[in-house]
Short mmCIF file of C-alpha atoms in Angstrom, two decimals:
data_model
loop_
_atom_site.label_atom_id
_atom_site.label_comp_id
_atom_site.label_asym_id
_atom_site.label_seq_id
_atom_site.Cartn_x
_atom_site.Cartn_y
_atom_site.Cartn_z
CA UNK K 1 228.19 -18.77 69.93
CA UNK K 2 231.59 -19.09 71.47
CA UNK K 3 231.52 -21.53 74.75
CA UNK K 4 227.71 -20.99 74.93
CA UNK K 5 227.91 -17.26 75.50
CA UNK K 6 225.98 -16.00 72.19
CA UNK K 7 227.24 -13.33 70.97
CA UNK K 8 225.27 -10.13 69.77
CA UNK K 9 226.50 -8.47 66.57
CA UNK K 10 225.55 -5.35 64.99
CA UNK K 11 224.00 -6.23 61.73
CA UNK K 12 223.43 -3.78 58.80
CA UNK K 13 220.62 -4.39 56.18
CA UNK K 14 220.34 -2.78 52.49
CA UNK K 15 217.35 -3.07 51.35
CA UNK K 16 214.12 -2.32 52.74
CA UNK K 17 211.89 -4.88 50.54
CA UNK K 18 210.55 -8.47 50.93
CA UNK K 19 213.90 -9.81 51.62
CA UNK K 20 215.29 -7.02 53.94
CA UNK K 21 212.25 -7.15 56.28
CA UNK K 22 211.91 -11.18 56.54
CA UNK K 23 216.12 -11.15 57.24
CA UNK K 24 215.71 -8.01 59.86
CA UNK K 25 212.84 -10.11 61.52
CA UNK K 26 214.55 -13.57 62.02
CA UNK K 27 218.41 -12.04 62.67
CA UNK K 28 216.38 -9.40 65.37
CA UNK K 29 214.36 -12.30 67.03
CA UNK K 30 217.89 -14.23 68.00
CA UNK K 31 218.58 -10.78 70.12
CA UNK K 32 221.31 -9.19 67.24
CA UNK K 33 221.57 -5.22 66.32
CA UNK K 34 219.73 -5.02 63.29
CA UNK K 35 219.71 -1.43 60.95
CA UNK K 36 217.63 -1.09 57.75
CA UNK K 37 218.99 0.82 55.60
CA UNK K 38 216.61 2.50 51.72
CA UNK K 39 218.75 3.65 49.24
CA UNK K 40 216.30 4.62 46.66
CA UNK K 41 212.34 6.06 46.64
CA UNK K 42 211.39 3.30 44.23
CA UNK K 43 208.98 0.63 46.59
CA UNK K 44 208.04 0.04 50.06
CA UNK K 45 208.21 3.50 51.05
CA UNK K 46 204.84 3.35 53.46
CA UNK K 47 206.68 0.18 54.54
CA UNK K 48 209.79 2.13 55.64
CA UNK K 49 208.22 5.06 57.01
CA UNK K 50 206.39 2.46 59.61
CA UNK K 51 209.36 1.05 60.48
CA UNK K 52 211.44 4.68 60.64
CA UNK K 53 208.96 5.79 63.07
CA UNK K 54 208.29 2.22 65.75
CA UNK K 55 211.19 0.45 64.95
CA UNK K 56 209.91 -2.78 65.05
CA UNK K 57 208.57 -5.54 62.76
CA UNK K 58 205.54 -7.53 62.83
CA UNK K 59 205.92 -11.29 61.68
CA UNK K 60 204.85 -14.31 60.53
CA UNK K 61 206.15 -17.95 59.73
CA UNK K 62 204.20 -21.02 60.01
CA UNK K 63 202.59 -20.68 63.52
CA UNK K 64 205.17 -18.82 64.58
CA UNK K 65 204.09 -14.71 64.96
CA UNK K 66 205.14 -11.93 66.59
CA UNK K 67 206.79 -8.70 66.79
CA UNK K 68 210.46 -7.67 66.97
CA UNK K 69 212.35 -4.69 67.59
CA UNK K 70 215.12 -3.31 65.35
CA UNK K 71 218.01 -0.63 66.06
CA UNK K 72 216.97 1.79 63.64
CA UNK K 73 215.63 2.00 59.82
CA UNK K 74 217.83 5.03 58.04
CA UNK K 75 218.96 6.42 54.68
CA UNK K 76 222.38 7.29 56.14
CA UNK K 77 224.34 4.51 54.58
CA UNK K 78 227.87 5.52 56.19
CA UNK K 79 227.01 5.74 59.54
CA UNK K 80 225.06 2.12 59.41
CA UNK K 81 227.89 0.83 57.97
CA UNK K 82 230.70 1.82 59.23
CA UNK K 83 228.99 0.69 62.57
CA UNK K 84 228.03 -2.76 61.37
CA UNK K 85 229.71 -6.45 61.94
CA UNK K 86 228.20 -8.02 59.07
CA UNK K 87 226.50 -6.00 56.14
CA UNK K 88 224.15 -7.63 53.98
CA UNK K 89 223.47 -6.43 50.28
CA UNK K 90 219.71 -7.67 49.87
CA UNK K 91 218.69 -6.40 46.53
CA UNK K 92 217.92 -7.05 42.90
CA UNK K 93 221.64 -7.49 41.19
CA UNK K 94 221.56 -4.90 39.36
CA UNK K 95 221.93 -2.10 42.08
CA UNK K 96 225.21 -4.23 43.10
CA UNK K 97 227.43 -2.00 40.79
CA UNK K 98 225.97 1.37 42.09
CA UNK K 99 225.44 -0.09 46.19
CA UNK K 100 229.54 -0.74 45.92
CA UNK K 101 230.12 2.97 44.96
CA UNK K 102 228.01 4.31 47.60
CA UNK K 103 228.85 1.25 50.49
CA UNK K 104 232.31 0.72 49.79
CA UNK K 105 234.25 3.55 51.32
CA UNK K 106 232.77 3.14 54.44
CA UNK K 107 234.06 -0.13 54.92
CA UNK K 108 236.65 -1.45 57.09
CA UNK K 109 238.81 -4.05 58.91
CA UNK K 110 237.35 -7.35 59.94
CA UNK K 111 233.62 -6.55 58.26
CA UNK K 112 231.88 -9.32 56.61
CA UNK K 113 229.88 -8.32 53.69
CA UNK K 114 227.28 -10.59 52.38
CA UNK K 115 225.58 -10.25 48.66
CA UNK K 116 222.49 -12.36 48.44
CA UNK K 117 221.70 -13.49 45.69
CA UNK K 118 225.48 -12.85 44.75
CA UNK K 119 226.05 -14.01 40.84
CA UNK K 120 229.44 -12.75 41.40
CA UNK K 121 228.71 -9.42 42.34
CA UNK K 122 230.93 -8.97 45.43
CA UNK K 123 233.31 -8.19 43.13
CA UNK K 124 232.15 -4.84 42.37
CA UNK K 125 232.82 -4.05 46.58
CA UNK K 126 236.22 -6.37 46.83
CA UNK K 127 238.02 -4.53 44.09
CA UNK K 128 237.28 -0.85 45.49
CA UNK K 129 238.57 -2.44 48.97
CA UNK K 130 241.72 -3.77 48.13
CA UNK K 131 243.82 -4.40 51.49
CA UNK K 132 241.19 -3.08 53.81
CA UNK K 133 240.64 -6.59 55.15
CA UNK K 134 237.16 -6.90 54.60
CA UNK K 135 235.64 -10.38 53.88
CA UNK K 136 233.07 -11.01 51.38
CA UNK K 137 230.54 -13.48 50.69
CA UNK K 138 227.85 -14.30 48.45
CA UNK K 139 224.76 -16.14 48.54
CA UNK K 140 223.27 -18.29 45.45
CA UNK K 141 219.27 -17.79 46.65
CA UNK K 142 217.79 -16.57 49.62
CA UNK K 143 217.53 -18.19 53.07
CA UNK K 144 213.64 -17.30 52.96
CA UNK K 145 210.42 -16.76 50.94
CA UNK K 146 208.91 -14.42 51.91
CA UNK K 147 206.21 -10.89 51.03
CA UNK K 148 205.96 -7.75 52.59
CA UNK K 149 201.82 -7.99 53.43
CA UNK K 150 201.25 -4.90 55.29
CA UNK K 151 203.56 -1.78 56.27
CA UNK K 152 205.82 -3.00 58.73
CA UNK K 153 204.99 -6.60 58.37
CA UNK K 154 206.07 -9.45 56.65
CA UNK K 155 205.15 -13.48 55.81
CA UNK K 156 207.43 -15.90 55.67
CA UNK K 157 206.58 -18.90 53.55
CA UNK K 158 209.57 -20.81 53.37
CA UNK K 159 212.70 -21.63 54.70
CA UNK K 160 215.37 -23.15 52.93
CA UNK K 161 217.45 -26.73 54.49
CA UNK K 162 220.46 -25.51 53.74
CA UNK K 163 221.78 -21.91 52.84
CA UNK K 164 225.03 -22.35 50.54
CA UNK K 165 227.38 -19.42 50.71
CA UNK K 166 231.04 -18.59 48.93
CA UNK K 167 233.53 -16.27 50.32
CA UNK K 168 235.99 -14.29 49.47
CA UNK K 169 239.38 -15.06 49.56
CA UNK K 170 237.95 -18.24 49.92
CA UNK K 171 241.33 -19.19 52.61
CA UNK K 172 238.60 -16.94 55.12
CA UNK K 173 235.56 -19.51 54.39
CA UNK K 174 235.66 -21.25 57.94
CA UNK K 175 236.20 -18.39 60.29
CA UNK K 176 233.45 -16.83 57.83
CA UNK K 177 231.04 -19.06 58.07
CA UNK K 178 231.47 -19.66 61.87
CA UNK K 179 230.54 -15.50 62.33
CA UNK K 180 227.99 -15.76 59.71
CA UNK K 181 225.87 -18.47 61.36
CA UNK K 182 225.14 -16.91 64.22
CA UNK K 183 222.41 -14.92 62.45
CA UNK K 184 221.42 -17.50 59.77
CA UNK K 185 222.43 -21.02 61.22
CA UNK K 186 221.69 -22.52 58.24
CA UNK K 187 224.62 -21.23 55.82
CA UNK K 188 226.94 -23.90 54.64
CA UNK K 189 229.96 -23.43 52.68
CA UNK K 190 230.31 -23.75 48.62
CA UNK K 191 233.80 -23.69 47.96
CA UNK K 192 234.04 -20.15 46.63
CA UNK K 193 232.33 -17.46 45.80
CA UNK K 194 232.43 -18.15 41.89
CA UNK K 195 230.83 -21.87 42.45
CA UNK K 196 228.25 -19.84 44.40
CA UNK K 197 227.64 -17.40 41.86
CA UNK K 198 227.02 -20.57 39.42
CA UNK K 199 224.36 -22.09 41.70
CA UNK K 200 221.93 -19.62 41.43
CA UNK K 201 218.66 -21.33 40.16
CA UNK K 202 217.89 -18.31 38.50
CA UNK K 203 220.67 -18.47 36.06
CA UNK K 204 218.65 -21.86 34.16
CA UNK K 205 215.44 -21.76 35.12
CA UNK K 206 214.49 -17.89 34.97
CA UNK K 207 216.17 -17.47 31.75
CA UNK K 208 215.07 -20.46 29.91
CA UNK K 209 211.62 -20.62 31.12
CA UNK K 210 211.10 -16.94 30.76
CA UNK K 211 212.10 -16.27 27.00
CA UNK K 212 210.67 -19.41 25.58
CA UNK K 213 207.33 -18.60 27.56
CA UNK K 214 207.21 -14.99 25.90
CA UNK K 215 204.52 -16.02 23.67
CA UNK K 216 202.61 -17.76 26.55
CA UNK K 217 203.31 -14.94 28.74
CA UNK K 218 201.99 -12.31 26.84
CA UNK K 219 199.11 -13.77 25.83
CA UNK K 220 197.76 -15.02 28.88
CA UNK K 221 197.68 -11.50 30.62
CA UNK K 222 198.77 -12.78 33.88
CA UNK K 223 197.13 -16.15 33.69
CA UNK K 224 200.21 -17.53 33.58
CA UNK K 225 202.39 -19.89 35.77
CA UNK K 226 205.73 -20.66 34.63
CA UNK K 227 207.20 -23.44 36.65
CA UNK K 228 203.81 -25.34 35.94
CA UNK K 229 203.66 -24.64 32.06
CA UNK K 230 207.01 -24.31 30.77
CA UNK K 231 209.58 -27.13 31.29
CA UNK K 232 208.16 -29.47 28.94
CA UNK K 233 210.41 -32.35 27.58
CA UNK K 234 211.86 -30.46 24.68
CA UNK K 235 212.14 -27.32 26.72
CA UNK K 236 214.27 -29.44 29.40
CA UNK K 237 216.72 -30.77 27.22
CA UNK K 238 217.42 -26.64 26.64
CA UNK K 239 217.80 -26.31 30.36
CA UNK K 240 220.15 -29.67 30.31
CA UNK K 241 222.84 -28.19 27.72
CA UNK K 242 222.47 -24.65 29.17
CA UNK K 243 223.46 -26.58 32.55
CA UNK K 244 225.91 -28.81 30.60
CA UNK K 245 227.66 -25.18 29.45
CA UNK K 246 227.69 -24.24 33.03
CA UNK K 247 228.98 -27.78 34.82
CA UNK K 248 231.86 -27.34 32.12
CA UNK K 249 232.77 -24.13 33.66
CA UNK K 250 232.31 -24.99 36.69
CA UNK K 251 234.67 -28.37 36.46
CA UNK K 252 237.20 -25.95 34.15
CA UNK K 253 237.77 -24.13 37.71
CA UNK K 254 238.33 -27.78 40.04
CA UNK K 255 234.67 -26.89 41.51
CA UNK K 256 231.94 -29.45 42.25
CA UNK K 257 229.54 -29.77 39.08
CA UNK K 258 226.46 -30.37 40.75
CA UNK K 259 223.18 -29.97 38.21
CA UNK K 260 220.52 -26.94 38.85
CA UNK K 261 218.11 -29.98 39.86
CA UNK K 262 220.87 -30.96 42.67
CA UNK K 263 222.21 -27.69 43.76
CA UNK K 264 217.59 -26.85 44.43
CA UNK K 265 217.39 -30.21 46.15
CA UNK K 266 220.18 -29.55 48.79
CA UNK K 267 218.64 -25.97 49.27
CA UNK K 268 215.38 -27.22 50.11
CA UNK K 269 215.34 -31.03 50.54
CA UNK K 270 216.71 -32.83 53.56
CA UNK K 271 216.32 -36.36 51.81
CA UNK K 272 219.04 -36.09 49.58
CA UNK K 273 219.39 -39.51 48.24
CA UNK K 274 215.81 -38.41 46.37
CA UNK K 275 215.31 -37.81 42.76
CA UNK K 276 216.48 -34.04 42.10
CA UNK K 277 213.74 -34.00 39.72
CA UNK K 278 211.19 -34.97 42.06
CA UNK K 279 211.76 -31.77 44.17
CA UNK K 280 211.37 -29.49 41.45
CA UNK K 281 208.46 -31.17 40.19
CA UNK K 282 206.85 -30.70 43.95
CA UNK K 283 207.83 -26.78 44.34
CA UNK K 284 206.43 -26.42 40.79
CA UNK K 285 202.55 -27.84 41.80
CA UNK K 286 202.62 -26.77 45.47
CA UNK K 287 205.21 -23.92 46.18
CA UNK K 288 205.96 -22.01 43.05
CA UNK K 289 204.82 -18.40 42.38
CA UNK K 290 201.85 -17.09 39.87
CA UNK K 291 203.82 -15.59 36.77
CA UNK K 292 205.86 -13.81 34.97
CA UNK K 293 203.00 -11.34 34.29
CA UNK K 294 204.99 -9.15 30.93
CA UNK K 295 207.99 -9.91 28.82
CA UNK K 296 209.76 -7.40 31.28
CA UNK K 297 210.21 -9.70 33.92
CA UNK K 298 212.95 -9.35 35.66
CA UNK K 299 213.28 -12.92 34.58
CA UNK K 300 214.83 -11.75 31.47
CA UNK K 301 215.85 -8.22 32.60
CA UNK K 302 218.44 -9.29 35.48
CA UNK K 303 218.80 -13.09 35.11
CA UNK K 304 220.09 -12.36 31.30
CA UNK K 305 222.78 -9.55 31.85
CA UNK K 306 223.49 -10.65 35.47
CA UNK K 307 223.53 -14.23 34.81
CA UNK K 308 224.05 -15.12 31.76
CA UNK K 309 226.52 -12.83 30.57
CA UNK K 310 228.81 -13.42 33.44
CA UNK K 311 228.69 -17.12 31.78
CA UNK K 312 229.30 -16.49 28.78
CA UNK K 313 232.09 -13.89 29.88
CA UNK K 314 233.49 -16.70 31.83
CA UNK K 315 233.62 -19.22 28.85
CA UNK K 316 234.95 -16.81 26.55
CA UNK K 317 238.29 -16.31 28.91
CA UNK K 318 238.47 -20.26 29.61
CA UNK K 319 237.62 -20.85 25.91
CA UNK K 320 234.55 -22.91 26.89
CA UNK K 321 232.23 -22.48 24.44
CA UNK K 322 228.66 -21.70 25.48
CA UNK K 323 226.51 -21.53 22.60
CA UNK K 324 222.93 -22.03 24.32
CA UNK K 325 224.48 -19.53 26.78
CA UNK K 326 225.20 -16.94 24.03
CA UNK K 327 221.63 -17.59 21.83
CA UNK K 328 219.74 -16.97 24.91
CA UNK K 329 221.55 -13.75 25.55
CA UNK K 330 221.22 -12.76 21.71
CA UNK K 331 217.38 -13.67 21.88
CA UNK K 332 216.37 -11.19 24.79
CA UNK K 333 218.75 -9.07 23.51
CA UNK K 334 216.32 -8.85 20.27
CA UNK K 335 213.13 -9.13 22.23
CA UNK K 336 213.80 -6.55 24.28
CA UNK K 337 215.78 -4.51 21.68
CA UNK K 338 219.56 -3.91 24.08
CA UNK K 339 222.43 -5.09 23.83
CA UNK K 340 222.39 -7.21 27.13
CA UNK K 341 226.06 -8.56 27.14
CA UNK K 342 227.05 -4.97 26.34
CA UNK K 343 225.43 -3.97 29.58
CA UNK K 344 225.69 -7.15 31.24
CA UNK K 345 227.91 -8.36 33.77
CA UNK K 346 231.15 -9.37 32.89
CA UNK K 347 234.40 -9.54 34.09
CA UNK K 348 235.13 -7.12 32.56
CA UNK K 349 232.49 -4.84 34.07
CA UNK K 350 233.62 -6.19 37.35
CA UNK K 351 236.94 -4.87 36.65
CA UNK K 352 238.79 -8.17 36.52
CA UNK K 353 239.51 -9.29 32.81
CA UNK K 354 243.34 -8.55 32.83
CA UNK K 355 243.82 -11.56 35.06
CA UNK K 356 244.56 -14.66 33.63
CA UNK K 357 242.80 -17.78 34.46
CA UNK K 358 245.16 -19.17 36.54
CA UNK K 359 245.53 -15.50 38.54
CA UNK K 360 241.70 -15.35 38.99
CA UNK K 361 241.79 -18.94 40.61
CA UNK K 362 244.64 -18.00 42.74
CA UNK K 363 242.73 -14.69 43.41
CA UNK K 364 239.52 -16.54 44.57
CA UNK K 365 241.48 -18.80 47.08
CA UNK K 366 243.60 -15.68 48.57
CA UNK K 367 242.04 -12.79 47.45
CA UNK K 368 243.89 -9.71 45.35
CA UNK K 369 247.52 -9.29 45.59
CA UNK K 370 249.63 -6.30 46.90
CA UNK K 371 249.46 -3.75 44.57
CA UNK K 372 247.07 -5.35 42.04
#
């Protein structure tokens, strides 16, 4: 809003799942331009085919329902975004890599792209759209909760306090987050995207709580509820020197070192002078999900290569060591017979690990230089 006249933006959704529809139906209600856009046949197809044909979403959040009306839902990717404002990348992390081949051409001058949940993937798009002067953005969780219960329709269940975003060159982040809250007012600024990328709960709690639940898991058949069972006291000294490993990183780079208990509590908490602990404690009896169900959860599946290797990555070019980091990675690795760092993402998948450390904390500030 710019002296009180709101302004209406064209907005440009990948991904057609849980997320897409519960962003499409809260940006849509405050009167913006919102496309859908499917890129693959894999889910949610009856979903999509509903909202192809009445372009509109039903709703529900609290006491709050209704229905809302959307520009279009598509499969042409270059026309929705080349049209778009502000694109946002709303899918599992590992279609980043493949989304920036097929979204990044079609990109252009003063474009905001948002990945949500990032773990640094906005990388893949910013290095195939050097001098463009495109901004980029990443998100360490998403703003809602939310399930897709009928074609069409979707449930909201929660809302987080605060929404913490990075951006990219980080020199943008004000301007950025000025644009970006007039479809999610909640966003608030992390200081770049790499402190972002670090943030994501999933990183620690996923990863940990997943593999050393594989027993449990499997054996249970579904009876099964992680954040209730897992994080005993010896399994939470784990998640403390896997957090340790990443707080070292993150403090290597000048960025804040907030804990995975602190950076949940300011996501969902408004008292913030609470125990960190305490809030996790109360989303794992009241608000956390049923599950994992199998050892493939993508738990292990994305949160490993996506997550952890990009921390271990990370160490390895700061010389941090990261040795909880690195057994985790070697475990699923073995239970799941891959080589995950192989496939994982590291900066060197991202196409960045000829800089040195000092470049890539100039590069996060400024963005890429002429030429590079």
């Amino acid at each position: 809003m710019i002296h009180g006249i709101r302004i209406i933006l064209k907005i440009t959704i990948i991904g057609s799942g849980n997320a897409g529809l519960s962003h499409a139906a809260m940006i849509a209600k405050q009167g913006h331009l919102v496309t859908i856009v499917k890129t693959t046949r894999l889910m949610y197809e009856d979903s999509f085919d509903v909202l192809s044909q009445t372009k509109q979403i039903e709703y529900e959040k609290d006491s709050d329902k209704g229905v809302v009306s959307i520009e279009k839902a598509t499969r042409d990717i270059p026309d929705a975004v080349s049209q778009a404002d502000v694109i946002l990348i709303l899918t599992q992390s590992i279609a980043h890599e493949n989304l920036s081949e097929l979204i990044s051409p079609h990109l252009r001058s003063g474009q905001i792209l948002l990945v949500s949940p990032g773990y640094a993937g906005s990388f893949y798009f910013s290095t195939k759209c050097k001098g463009k002067g495109v901004v980029f953005a990443e998100g360490e969780s998403l703003p809602f909760d939310s399930r897709i219960t009928a074609p069409g329709k979707v449930s909201i269940c929660f809302e987080n306090i605060r929404n913490p975003i990075g951006v990219f060159p980080s020199e943008k982040t004000e301007e950025t987050l000025k644009r970006l809250q007039e479809i999610i007012p909640r966003f608030t600024a992390r200081q770049n995207v790499l402190e972002s990328a670090f943030h994501n709960p999933n990183l620690i709690v996923h990863t940990v709580g997943a593999i050393m639940s594989v027993a449990r898991i499997e054996h249970s058949k579904g009876e099964f509820w992680m954040y209730r069972e897992s994080f005993t006291p010896t399994i939470m000294k784990l998640v403390g020197d896997l957090d340790s490993e990443k707080k070292a990183i993150l403090e290597y780079f000048e960025l804040p070192t907030q804990s995975f208990a602190e950076s949940f509590q300011f996501r969902t908490y408004d008292d913030l002078s609470a125990d960190p602990m305490e809030a996790l404690r109360h989303y794992a009896q009241y608000g956390s999900p049923k599950g994992p169900v199998d050892a493939q959860t993508r738990y292990i599946t994305e949160d490993v290569p996506m997550g952890l290797c990009f921390l271990s990555s990370i160490g390895r070019k700061a010389n941090i060591p990261t040795p909880v980091c690195d057994a985790l990675i070697a475990i699923a690795s073995s239970m799941h017979q891959k080589d995950y760092y192989a496939e994982g993402r590291t900066l060197g998948q991202l196409g960045i690990d000829h800089y040195s450390v000092g470049e890539l904390k100039n590069i996060l500030k400024k963005g890429f230089p002429p030429n590079a």
